[in-house]
XYZ file of C-alpha atoms in Angstrom:
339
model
C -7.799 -14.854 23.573
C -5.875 -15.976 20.497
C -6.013 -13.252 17.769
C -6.209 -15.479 14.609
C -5.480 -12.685 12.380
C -1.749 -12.690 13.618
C 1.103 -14.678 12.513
C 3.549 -16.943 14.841
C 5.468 -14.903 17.081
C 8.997 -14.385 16.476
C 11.657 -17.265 17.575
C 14.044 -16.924 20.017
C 16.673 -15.952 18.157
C 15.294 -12.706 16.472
C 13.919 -11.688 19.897
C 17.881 -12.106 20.906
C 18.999 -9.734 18.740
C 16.142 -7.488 19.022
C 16.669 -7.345 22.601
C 20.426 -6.330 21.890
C 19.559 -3.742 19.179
C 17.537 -2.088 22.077
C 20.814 -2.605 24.655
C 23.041 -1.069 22.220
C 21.233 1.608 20.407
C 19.545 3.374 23.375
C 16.676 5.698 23.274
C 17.628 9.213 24.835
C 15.055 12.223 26.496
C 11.426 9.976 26.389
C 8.557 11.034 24.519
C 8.524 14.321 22.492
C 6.121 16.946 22.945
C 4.070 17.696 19.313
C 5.879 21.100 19.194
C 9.354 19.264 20.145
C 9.121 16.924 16.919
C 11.704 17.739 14.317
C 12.418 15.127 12.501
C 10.005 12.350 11.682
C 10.893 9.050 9.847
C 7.990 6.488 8.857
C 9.620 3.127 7.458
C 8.842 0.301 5.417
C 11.497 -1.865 4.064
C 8.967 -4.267 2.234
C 9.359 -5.299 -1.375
C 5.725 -5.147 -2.294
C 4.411 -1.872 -4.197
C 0.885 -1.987 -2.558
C 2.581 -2.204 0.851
C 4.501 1.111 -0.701
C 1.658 2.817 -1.714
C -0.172 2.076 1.507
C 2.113 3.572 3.574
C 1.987 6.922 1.986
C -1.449 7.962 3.622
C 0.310 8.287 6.695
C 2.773 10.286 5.831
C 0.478 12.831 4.171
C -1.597 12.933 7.835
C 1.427 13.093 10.017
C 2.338 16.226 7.421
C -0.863 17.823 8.282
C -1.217 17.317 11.677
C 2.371 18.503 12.329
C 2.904 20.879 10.346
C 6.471 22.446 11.446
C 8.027 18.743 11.687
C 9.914 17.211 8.518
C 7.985 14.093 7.749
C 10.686 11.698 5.368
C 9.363 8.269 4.219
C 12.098 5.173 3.997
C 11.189 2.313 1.462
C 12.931 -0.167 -0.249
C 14.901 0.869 -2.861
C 12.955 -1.209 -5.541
C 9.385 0.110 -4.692
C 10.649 4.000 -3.540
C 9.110 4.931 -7.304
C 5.598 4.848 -6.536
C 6.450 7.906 -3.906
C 8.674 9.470 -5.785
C 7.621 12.521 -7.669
C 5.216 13.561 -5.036
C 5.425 16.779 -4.079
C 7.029 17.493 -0.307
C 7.918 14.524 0.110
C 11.659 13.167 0.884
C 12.091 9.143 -0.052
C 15.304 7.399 1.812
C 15.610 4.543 -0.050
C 16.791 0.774 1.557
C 18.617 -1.607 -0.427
C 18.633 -4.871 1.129
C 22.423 -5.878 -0.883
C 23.483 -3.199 0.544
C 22.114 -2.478 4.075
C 25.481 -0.759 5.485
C 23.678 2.909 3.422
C 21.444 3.428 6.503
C 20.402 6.718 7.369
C 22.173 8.637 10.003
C 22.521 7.232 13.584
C 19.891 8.682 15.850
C 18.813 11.387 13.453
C 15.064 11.562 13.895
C 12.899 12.995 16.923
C 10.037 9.801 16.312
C 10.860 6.962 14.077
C 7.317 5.222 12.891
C 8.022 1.507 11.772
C 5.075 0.850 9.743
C 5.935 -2.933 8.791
C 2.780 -5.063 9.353
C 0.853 -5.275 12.342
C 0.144 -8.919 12.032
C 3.824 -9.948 11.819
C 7.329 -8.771 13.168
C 10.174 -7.916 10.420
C 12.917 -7.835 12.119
C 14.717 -5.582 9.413
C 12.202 -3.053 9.742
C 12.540 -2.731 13.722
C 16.232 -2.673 13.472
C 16.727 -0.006 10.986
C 14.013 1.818 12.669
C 15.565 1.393 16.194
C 19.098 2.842 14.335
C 17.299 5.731 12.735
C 15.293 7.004 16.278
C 16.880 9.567 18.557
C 14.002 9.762 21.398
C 10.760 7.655 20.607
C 9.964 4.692 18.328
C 6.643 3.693 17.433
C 5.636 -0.023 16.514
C 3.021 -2.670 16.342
C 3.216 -5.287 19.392
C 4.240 -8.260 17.761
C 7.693 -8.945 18.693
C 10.361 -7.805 21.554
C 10.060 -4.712 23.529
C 12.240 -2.753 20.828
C 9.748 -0.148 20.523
C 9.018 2.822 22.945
C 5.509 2.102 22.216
C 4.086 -0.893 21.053
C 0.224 -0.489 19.418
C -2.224 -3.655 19.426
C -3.672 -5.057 16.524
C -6.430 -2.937 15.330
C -10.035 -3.714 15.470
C -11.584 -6.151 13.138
C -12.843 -4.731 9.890
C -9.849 -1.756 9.707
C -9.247 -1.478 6.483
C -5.208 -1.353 5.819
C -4.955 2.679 5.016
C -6.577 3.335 7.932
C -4.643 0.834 10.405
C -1.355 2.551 9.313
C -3.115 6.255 10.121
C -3.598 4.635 13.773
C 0.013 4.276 14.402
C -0.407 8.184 14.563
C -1.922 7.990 17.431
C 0.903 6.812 19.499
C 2.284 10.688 19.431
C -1.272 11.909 21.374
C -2.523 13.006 18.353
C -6.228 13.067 17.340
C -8.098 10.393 15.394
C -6.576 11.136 12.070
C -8.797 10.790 8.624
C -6.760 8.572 6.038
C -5.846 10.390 3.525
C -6.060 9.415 -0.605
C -3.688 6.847 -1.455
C -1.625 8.871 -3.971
C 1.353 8.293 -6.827
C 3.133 10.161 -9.559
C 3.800 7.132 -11.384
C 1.571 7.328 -14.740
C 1.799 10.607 -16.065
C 4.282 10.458 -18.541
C 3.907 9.317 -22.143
C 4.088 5.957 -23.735
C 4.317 4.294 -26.887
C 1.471 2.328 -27.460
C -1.757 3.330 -28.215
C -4.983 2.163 -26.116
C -9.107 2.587 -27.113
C -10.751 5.525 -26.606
C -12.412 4.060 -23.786
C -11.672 0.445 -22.475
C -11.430 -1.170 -19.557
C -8.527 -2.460 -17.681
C -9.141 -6.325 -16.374
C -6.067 -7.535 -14.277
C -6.644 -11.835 -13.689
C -3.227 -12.255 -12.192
C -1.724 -12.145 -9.048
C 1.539 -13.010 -7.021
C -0.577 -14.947 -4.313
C -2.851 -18.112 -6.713
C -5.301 -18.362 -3.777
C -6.129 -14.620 -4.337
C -6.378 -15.006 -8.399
C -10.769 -15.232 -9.307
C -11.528 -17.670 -12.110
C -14.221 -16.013 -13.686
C -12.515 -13.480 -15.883
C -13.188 -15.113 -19.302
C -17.182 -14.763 -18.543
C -16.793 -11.500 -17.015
C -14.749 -10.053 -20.230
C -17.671 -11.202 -22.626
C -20.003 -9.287 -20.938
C -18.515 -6.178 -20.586
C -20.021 -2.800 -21.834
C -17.000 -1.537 -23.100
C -13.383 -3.113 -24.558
C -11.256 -5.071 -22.323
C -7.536 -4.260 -22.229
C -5.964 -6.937 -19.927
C -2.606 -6.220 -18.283
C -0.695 -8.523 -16.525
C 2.998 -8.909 -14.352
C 5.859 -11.555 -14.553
C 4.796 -14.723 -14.903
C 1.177 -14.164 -16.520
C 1.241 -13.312 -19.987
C -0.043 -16.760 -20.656
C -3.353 -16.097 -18.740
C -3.533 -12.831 -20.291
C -2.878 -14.618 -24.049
C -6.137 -17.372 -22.910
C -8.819 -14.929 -21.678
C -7.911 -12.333 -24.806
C -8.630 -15.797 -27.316
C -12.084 -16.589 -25.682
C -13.432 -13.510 -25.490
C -11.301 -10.863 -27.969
C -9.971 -8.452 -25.181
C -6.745 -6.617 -25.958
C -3.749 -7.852 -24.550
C -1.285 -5.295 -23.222
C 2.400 -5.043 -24.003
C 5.111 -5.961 -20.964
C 4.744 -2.962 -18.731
C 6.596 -1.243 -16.202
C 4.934 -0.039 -13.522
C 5.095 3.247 -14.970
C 3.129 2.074 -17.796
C 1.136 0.182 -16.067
C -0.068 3.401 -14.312
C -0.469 4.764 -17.657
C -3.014 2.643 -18.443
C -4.636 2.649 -15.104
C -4.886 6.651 -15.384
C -6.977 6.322 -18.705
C -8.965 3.124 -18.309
C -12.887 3.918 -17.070
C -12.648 0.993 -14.763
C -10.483 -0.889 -13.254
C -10.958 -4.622 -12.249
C -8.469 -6.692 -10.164
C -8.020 -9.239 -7.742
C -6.546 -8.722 -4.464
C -2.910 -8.006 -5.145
C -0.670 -4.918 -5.488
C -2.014 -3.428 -9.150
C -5.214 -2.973 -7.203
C -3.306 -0.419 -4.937
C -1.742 1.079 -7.795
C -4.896 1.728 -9.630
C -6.556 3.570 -6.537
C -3.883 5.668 -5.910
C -3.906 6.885 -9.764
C -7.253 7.808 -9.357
C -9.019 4.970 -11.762
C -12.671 3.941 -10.976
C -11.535 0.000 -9.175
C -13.421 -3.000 -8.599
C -11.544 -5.041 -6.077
C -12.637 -9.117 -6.058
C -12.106 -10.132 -2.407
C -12.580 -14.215 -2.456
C -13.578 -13.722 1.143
C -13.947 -11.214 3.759
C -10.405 -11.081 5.128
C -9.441 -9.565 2.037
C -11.948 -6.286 2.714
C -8.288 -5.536 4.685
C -7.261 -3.994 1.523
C -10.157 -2.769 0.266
C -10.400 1.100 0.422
C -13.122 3.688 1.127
C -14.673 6.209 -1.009
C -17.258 6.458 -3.900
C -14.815 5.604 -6.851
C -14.073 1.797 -5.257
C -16.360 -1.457 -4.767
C -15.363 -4.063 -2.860
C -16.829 -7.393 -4.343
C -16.763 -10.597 -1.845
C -17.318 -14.268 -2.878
C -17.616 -13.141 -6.183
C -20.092 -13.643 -8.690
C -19.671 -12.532 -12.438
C -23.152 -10.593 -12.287
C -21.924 -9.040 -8.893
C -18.545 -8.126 -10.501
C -20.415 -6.719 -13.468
C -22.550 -4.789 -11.613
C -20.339 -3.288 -9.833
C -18.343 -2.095 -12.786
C -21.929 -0.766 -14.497
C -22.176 1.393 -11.086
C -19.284 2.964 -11.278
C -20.020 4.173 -14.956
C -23.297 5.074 -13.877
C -21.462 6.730 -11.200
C -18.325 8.377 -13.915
C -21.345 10.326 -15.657
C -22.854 12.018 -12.148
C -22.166 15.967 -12.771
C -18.973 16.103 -10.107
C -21.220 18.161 -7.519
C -23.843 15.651 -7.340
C -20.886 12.766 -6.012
C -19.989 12.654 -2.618
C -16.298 12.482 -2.948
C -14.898 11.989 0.746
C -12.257 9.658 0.904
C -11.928 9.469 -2.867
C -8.664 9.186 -4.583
């Protein structure tokens, strides 16, 4: 049976040179024992900061569950500053203008390629294949490049846990996922915010993922809406903040865009990387999911609520629970799986 979730295979000519890359860089000694693992090297190449942030979780639970084994993380070179920061943990970083900077031929036990399950990257397999001395770990949806090649995960996964699978290939144990995590936010910055506001993000890189309910939504908030926004949006921003009064924030980096994540009581975004962000600085999120495929990206824990096939008294509601939920003395919240 057809798996609809998946893209096209690859064409012939990237399974030709994946086929190669496997002839010529060759895999020596098999599968490593959990004690033999030295080196471990989890990549993803990706330009996208959610994808980023996503893959973090599984470093942080191959760090736990091998505990003698340096665990590095490789990420492109324009995203590596959502990891960076954190504590034990070494960032390669990949510039696409400049691929020749590769890491060291054969220089980890286990390379992990953590690129999307639902479609091959050929970048990502080849600079993993490079990297791997013994064993290389992949999803199954291109050439036979990878030592082990993992299906599609069941229906429903959400994404954090899906890369945690990939874990599995080494014979560990079901692994929990843990917190998506960032040190981007912490620093200060020069603008001032409300005492207590929340943070509406309307935009989005994909328009089929962008809700077009904000502008009701913002006028019945209980608190002030600050509304952020990315490249391209400031217009949007500009038209919901002259209906309905909401602050508009200044340009941001991500950096101060984490800022105001870290200080906002809720969080409210579409589908799209700033929703990733927000979880992994800890902020209260509503994610609106158009329809269920997006509850790929949603993410577990008390301080998140996914909202499908939105309505703006389901979106509102949702943002009421979670200050309902902000004011719970801290023993009386269940926080497993929180960020």
């Amino acid at each position: 049976m057809i798996d609809e979730r998946l893209d096209p295979p690859p064409g012939l000519l990237t399974r030709l040179v994946a086929r190669a890359a496997a002839a010529v860089l060759p895999l020596n000694g098999g599968q490593p024992r959990l004690d033999e693992i030295r080196r471990l090297l989890v990549v993803r190449t990706d330009d996208r900061v959610g994808n980023a942030l996503l893959t973090i979780p599984l470093v942080r639970a191959l760090q736990r569950a091998l505990p003698a084994a340096q665990i590095d993380l490789l990420l492109a070179k324009n995203q590596a500053r959502v990891a960076e920061g954190l504590p034990n943990l070494k960032i390669l970083k990949f510039d696409k203008r400049r691929p020749w900077r590769l890491p060291r031929r054969a220089s980890y036990d286990v390379v992990i390629d953590a690129a999307h399950w639902h479609a091959f990257s050929l970048t990502s397999a080849l600079l993993s294949r490079w990297a791997a001395k013994r064993w290389l770990i992949g999803a199954g949806r291109g050439p036979k490049i990878y030592s082990t090649m993992l299906p599609p995960p069941p229906p429903g996964t959400p994404e954090v846990a899906a890369k945690v699978l990939l874990a599995g290939a080494l014979g560990l144990p079901d692994l929990p996922p843990p917190p998506l995590e960032t040190a981007l936010g912490r620093g200060p910055v020069n603008f001032g915010l409300p005492p207590r506001f929340i943070a509406v993000n309307p935009g989005g890189r994909k328009p089929d993922h962008r809700w077009n309910n904000f502008i009701t939504l913002v006028t019945k908030l209980p608190l002030p809406a600050v509304i952020v926004w990315g490249p391209g949006e400031k217009d949007l921003a500009v038209a919901i903040a002259a209906e309905t009064g909401a602050i508009v924030a200044p340009e941001t980096d991500l950096d101060q865009l984490a800022f105001i994540f870290r200080r906002a009581a809720v969080v409210v975004t579409n589908d799209t990387g700033p929703l990733h962000l927000a979880v992994a600085c800890g902020a209260p999120t509503v994610g609106v999911f158009l329809d269920d495929a997006g509850l790929r990206w949603a993410h577990p824990g008390p301080r998140f609520r996914a909202v499908v096939k939105p309505t703006v008294d389901a979106v509102e509601t949702a943002i009421r629970d979670l200050l309902d939920t902000a004011k719970q003395p801290a023993e009386s919240q269940n926080s497993e799986g929180a960020p």
